[in-house]
PDB file of C-alpha atoms in Angstrom:
ATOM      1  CA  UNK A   1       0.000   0.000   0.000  1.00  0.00           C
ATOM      2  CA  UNK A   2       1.293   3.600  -0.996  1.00  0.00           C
ATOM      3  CA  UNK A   3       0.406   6.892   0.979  1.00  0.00           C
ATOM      4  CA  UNK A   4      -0.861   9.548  -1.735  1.00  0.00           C
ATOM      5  CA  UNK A   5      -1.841  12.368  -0.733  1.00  0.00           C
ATOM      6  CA  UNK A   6      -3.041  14.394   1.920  1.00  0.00           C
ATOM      7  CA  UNK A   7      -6.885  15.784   1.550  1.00  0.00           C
ATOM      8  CA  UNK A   8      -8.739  19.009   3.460  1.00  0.00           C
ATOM      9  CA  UNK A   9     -11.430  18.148   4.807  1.00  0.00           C
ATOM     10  CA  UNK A  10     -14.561  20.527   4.093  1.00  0.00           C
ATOM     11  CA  UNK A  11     -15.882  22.325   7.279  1.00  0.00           C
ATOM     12  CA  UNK A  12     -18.744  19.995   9.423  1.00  0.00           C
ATOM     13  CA  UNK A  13     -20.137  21.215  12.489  1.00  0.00           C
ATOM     14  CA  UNK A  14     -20.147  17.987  14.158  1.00  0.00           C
ATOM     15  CA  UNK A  15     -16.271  18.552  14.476  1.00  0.00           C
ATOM     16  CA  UNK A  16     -15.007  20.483  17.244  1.00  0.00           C
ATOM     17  CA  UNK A  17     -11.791  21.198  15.459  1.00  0.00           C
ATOM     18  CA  UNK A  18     -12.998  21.704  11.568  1.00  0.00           C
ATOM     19  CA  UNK A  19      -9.228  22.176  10.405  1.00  0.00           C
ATOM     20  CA  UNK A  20      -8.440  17.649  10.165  1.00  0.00           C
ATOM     21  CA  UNK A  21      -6.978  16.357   7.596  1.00  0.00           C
ATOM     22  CA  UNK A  22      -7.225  12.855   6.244  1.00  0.00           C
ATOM     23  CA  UNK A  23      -4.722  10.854   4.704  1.00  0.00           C
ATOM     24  CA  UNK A  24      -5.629   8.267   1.501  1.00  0.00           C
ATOM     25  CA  UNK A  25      -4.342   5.093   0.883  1.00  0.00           C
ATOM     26  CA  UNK A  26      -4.369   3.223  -2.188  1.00  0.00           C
ATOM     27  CA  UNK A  27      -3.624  -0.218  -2.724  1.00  0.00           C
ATOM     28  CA  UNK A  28      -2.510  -1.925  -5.332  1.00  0.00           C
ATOM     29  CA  UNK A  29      -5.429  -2.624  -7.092  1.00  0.00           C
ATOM     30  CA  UNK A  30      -6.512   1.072  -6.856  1.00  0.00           C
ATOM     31  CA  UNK A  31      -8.751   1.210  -4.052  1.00  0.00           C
ATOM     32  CA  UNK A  32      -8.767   3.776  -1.719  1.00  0.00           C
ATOM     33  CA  UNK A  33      -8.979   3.801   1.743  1.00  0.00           C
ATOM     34  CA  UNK A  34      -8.732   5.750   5.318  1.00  0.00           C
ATOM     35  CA  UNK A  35      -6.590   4.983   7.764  1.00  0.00           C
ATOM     36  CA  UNK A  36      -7.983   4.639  11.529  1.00  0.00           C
ATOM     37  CA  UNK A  37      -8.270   7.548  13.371  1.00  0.00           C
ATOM     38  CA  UNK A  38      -8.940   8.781  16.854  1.00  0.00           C
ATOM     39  CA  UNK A  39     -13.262   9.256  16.891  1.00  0.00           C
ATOM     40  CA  UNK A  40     -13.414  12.639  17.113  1.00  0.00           C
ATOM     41  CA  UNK A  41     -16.326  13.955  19.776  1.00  0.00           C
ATOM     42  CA  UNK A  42     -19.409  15.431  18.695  1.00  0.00           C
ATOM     43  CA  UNK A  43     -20.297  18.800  20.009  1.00  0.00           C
ATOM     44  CA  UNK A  44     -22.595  19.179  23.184  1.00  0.00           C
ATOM     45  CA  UNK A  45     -25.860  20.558  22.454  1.00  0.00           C
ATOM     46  CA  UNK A  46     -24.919  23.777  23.123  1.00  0.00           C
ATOM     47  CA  UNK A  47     -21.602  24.230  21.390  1.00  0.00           C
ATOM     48  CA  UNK A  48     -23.910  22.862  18.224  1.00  0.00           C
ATOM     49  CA  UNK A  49     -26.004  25.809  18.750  1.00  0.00           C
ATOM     50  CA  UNK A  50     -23.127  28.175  18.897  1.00  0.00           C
ATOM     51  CA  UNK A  51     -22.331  26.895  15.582  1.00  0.00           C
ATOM     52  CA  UNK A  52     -25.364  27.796  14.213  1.00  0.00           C
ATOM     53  CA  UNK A  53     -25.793  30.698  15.335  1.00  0.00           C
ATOM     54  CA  UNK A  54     -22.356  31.821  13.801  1.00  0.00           C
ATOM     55  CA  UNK A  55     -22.584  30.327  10.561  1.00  0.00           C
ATOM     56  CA  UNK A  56     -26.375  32.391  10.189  1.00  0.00           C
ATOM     57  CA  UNK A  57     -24.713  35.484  11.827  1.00  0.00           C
ATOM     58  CA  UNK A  58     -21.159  34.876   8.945  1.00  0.00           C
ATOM     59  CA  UNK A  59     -24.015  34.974   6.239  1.00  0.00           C
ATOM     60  CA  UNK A  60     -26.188  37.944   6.885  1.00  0.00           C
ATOM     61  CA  UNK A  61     -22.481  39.918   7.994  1.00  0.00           C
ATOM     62  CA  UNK A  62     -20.490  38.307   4.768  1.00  0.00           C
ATOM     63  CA  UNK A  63     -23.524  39.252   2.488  1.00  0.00           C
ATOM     64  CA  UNK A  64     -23.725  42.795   3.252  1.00  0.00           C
ATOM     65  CA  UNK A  65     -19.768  44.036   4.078  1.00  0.00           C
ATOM     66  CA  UNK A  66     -17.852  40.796   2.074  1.00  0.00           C
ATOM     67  CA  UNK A  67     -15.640  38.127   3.169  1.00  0.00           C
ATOM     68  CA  UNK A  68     -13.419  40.659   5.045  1.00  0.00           C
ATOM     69  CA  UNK A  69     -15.894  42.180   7.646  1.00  0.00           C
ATOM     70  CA  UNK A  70     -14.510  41.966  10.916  1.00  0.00           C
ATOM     71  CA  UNK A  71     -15.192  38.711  12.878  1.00  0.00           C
ATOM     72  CA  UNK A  72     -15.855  40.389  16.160  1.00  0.00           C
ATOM     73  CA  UNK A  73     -19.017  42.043  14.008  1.00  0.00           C
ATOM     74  CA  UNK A  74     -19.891  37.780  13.490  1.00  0.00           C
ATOM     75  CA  UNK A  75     -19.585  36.979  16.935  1.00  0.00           C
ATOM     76  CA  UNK A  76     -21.482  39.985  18.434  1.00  0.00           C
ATOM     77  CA  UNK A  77     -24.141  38.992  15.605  1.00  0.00           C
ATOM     78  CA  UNK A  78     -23.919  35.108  17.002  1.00  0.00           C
ATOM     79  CA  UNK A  79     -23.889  36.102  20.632  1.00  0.00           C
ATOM     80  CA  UNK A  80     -20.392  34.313  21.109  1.00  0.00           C
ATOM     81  CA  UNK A  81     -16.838  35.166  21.437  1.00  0.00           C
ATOM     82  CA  UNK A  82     -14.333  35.721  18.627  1.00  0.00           C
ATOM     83  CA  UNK A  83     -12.157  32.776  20.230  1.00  0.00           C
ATOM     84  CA  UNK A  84     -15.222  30.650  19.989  1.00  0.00           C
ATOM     85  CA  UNK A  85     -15.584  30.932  15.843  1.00  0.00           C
ATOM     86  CA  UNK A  86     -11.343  29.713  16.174  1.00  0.00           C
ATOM     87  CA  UNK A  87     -12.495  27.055  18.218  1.00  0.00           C
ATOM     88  CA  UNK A  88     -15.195  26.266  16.267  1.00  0.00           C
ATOM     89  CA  UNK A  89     -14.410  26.946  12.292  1.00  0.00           C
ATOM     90  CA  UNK A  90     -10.873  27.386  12.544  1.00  0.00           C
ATOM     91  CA  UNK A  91     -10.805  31.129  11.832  1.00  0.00           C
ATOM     92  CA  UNK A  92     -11.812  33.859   9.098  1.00  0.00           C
ATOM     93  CA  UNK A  93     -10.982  30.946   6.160  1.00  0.00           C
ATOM     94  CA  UNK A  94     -12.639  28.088   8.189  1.00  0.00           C
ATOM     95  CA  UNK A  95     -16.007  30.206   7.574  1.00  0.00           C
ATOM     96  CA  UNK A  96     -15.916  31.258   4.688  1.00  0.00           C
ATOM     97  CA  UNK A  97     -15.586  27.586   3.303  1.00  0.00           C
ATOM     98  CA  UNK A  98     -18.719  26.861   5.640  1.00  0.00           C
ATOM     99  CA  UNK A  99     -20.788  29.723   4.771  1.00  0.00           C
ATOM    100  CA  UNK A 100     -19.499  30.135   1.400  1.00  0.00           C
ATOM    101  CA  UNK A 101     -23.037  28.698  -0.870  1.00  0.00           C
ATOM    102  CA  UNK A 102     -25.309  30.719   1.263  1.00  0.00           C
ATOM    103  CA  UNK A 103     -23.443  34.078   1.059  1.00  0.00           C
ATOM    104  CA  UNK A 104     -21.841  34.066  -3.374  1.00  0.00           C
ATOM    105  CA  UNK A 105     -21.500  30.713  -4.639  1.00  0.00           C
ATOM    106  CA  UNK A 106     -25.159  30.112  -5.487  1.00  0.00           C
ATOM    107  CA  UNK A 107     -25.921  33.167  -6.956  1.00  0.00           C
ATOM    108  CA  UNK A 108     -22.782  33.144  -8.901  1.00  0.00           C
ATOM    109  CA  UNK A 109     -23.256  29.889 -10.640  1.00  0.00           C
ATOM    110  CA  UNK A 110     -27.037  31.114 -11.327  1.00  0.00           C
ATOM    111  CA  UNK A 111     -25.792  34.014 -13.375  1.00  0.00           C
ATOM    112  CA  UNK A 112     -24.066  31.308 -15.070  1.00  0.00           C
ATOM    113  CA  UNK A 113     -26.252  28.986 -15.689  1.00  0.00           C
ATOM    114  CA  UNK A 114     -28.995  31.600 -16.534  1.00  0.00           C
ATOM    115  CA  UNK A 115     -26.587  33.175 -19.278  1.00  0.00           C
ATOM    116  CA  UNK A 116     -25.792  29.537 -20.579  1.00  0.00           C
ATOM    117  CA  UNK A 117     -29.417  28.771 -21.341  1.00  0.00           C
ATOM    118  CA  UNK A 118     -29.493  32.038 -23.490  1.00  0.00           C
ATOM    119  CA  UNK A 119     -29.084  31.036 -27.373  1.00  0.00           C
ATOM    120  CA  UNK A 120     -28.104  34.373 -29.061  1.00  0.00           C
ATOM    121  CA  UNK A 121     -24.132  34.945 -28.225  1.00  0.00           C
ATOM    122  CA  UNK A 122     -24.515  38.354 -28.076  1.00  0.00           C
ATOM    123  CA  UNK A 123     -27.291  38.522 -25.690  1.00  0.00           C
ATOM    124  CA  UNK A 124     -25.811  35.657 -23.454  1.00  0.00           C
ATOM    125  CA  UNK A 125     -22.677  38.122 -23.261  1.00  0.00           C
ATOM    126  CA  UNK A 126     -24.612  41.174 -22.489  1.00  0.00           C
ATOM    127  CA  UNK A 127     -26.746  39.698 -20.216  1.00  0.00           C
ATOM    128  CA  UNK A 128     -24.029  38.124 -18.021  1.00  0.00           C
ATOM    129  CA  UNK A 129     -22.027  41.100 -18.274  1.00  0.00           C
ATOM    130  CA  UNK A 130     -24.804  43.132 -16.891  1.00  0.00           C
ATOM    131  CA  UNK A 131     -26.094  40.136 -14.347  1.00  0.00           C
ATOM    132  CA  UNK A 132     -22.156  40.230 -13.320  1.00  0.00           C
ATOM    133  CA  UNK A 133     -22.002  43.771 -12.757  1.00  0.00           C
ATOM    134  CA  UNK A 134     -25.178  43.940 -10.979  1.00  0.00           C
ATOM    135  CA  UNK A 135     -24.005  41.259  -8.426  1.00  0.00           C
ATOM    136  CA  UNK A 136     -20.488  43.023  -7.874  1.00  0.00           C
ATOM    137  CA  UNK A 137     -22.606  46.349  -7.048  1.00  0.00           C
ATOM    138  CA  UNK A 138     -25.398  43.925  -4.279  1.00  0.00           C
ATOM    139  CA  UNK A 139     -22.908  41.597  -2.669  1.00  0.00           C
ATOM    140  CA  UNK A 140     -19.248  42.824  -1.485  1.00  0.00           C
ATOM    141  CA  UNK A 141     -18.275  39.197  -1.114  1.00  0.00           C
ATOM    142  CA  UNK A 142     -18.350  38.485  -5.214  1.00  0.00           C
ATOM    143  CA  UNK A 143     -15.878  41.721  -5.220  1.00  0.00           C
ATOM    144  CA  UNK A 144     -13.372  39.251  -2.458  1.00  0.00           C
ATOM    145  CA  UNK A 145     -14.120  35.995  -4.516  1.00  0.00           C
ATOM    146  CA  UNK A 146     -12.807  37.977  -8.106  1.00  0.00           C
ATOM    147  CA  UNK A 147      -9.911  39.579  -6.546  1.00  0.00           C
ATOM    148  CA  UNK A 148      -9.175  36.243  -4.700  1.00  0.00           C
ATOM    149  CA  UNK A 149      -8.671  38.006  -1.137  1.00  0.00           C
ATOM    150  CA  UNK A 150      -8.568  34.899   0.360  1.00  0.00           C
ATOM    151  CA  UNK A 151      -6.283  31.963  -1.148  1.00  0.00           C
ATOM    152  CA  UNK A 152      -6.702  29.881   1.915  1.00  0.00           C
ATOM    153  CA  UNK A 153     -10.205  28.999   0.981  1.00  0.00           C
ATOM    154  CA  UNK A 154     -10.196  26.502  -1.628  1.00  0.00           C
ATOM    155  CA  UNK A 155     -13.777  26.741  -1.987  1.00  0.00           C
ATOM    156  CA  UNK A 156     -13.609  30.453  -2.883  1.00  0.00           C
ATOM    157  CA  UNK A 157     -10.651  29.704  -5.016  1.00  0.00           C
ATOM    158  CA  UNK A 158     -12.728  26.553  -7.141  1.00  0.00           C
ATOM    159  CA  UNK A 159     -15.623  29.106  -7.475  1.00  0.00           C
ATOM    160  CA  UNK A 160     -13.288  32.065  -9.206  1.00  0.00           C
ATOM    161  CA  UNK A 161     -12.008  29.134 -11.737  1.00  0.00           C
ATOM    162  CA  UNK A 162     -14.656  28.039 -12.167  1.00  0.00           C
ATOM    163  CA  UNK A 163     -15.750  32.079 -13.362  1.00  0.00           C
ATOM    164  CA  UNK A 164     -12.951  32.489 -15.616  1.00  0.00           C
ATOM    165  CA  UNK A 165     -13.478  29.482 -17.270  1.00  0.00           C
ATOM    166  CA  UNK A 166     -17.037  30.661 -17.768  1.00  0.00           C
ATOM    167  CA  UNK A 167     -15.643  34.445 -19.117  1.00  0.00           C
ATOM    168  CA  UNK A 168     -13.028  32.635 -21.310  1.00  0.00           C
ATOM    169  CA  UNK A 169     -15.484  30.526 -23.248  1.00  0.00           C
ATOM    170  CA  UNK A 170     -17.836  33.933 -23.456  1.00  0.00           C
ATOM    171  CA  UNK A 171     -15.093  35.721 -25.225  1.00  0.00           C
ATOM    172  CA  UNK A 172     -14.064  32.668 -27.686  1.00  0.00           C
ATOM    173  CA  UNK A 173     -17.779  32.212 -28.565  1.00  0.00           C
ATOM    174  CA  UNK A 174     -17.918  36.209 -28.851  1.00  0.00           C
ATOM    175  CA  UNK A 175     -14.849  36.457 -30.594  1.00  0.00           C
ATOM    176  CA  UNK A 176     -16.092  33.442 -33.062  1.00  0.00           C
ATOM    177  CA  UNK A 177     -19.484  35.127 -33.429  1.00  0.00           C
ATOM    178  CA  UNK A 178     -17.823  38.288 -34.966  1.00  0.00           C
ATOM    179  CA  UNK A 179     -19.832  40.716 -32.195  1.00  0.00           C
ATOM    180  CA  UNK A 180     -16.984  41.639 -29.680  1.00  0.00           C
ATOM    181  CA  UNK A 181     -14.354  44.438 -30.356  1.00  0.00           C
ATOM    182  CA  UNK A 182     -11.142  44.008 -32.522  1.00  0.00           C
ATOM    183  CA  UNK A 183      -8.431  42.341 -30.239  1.00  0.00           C
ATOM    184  CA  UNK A 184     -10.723  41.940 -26.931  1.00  0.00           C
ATOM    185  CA  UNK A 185      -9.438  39.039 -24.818  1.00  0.00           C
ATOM    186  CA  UNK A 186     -10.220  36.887 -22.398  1.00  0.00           C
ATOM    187  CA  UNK A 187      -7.311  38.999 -20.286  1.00  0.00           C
ATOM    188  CA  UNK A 188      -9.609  41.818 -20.823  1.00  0.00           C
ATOM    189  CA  UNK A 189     -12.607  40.371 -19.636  1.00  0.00           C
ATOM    190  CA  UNK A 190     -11.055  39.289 -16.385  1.00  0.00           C
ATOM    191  CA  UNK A 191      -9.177  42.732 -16.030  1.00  0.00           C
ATOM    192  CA  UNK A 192     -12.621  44.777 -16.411  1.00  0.00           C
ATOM    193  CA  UNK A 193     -14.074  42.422 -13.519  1.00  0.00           C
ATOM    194  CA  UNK A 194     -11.074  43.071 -11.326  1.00  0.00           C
ATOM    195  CA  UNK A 195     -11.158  46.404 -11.527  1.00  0.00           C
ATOM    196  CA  UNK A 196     -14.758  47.129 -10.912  1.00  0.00           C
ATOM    197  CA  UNK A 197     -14.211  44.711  -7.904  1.00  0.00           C
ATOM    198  CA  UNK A 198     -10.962  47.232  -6.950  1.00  0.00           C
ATOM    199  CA  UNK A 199     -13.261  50.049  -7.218  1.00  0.00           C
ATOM    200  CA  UNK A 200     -16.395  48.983  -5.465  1.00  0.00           C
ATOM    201  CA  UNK A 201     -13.833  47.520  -2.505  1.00  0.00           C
ATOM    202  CA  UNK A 202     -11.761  50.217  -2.223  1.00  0.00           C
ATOM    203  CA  UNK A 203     -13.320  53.639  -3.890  1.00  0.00           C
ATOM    204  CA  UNK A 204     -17.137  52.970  -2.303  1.00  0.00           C
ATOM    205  CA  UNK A 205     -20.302  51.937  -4.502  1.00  0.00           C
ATOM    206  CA  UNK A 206     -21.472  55.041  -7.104  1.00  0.00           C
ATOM    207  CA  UNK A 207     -25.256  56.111  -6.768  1.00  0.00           C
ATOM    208  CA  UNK A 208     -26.964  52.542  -8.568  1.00  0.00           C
ATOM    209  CA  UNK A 209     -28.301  55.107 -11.943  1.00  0.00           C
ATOM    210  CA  UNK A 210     -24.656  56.443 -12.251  1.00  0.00           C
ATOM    211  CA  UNK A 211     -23.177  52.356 -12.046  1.00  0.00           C
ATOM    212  CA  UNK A 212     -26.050  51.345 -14.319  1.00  0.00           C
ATOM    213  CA  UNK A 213     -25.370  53.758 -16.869  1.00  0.00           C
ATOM    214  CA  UNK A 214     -21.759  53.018 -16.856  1.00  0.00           C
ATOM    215  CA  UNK A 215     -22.605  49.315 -17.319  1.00  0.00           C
ATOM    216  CA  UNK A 216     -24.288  50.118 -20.294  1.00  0.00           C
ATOM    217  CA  UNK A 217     -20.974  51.804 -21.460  1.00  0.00           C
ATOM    218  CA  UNK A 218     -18.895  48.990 -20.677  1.00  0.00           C
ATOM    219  CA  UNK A 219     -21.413  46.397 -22.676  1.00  0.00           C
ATOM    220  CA  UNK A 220     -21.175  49.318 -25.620  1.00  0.00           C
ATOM    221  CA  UNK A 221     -17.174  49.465 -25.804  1.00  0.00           C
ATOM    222  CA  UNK A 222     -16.830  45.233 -25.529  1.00  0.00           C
ATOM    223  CA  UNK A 223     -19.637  44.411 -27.673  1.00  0.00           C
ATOM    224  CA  UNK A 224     -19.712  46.316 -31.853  1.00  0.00           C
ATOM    225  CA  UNK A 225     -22.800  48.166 -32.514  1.00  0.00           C
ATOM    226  CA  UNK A 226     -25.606  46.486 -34.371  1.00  0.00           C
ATOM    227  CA  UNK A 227     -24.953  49.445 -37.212  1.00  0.00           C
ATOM    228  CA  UNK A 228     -21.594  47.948 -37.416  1.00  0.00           C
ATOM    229  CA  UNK A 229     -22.441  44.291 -37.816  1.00  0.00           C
ATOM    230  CA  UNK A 230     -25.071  45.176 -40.631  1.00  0.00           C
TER     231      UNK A 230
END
């Protein structure tokens, strides 16, 4: 039997430690299997209530000031101590991998899906660019999940791969289509989410009519006019 590799585990409240890792063996037919471990102790009734309480409190605080709000504004929300969301979930990373669907990661891969089911390329590229900017401008946390702000989370990682993957395929299917600008890449693409992410961090959120309108100038210069298609 060969050791190979060493696996994070993903966050589970039963845990009163949620940072374990597992080791996989494999044998030589293939299989895979875990070695024995220690049981590890469930939490007491109220320690699994404290958990609650902080994931709920991470999502409502993550949601409206982004994966970098400060945890002692989570555990004032959650009624606990800041020690007690170490304890618990391992820190600032430890939540966000536990909290992660409920705050971004379901609305992003909506957008996604939502743009995918659109036929017309040019539509399916305005549309998500618009659906994209709109999320950046509601939910801080999209803004720390583009910018990758936190490279400990592999969850939050996966999901901004997954999002480039999405924009690179937008701009070959654009750029195949004939409707984006001369020489627009898939660099470009990424850049222009970046730095509206930079801005909305760092530089505050515009009035919503002044973002929207400047959305519709961003779709204008990426996409060529339907006058210049004809």
């Amino acid at each position: 039997m060969k050791l190979i590799g060493v696996v994070k585990l993903l966050p589970d409240p039963l845990c009163t430690n949620l940072t374990g890792r597992i080791k996989l063996i494999v044998d030589s037919e293939g299989a895979c299997t875990v070695p024995h471990t220690r049981s590890v102790p469930t939490l007491r009734s109220d320690a699994r209530r404290n958990v609650d309480r902080i994931r709920h409190a991470a999502v409502q605080v993550f949601r409206e000031h982004g994966f970098s709000a400060p945890l002692e504004e989570v555990a004032a929300a959650a009624n606990v101590s800041k020690a007690t969301i170490f304890n618990r979930l391992g820190g600032r990373v430890g939540l966000i991998d536990a909290v992660i669907d409920d705050v971004v990661a379901a609305e992003l891969r909506t957008i996604i899906e939502d743009a995918r089911s659109i036929v017309e390329v040019r539509e399916r590229i305005c549309s998500y660019i618009s659906a994209l900017r709109d999320l950046q401008y509601r939910l801080p946390a999209v803004n720390d999940v583009l910018l990758q702000e936190y490279r400990g989370s592999e969850p939050l990682l996966a999901l901004c791969h997954s999002g480039a993957s999405f924009h690179d395929s937008l701009v070959a299917e654009g750029n195949a289509a004939g409707i984006l600008a001369d020489g627009f890449t898939p660099g470009d693409f990424q850049a222009l989410a970046r730095d509206n992410a930079l801005a909305l961090k760092h530089g505050g959120r515009p009035p919503r009519a002044d973002y929207d309108r400047r959305t519709a100038f961003v779709i204008g210069g990426i996409c060529k006019s339907m006058i210049a298609l004809a």
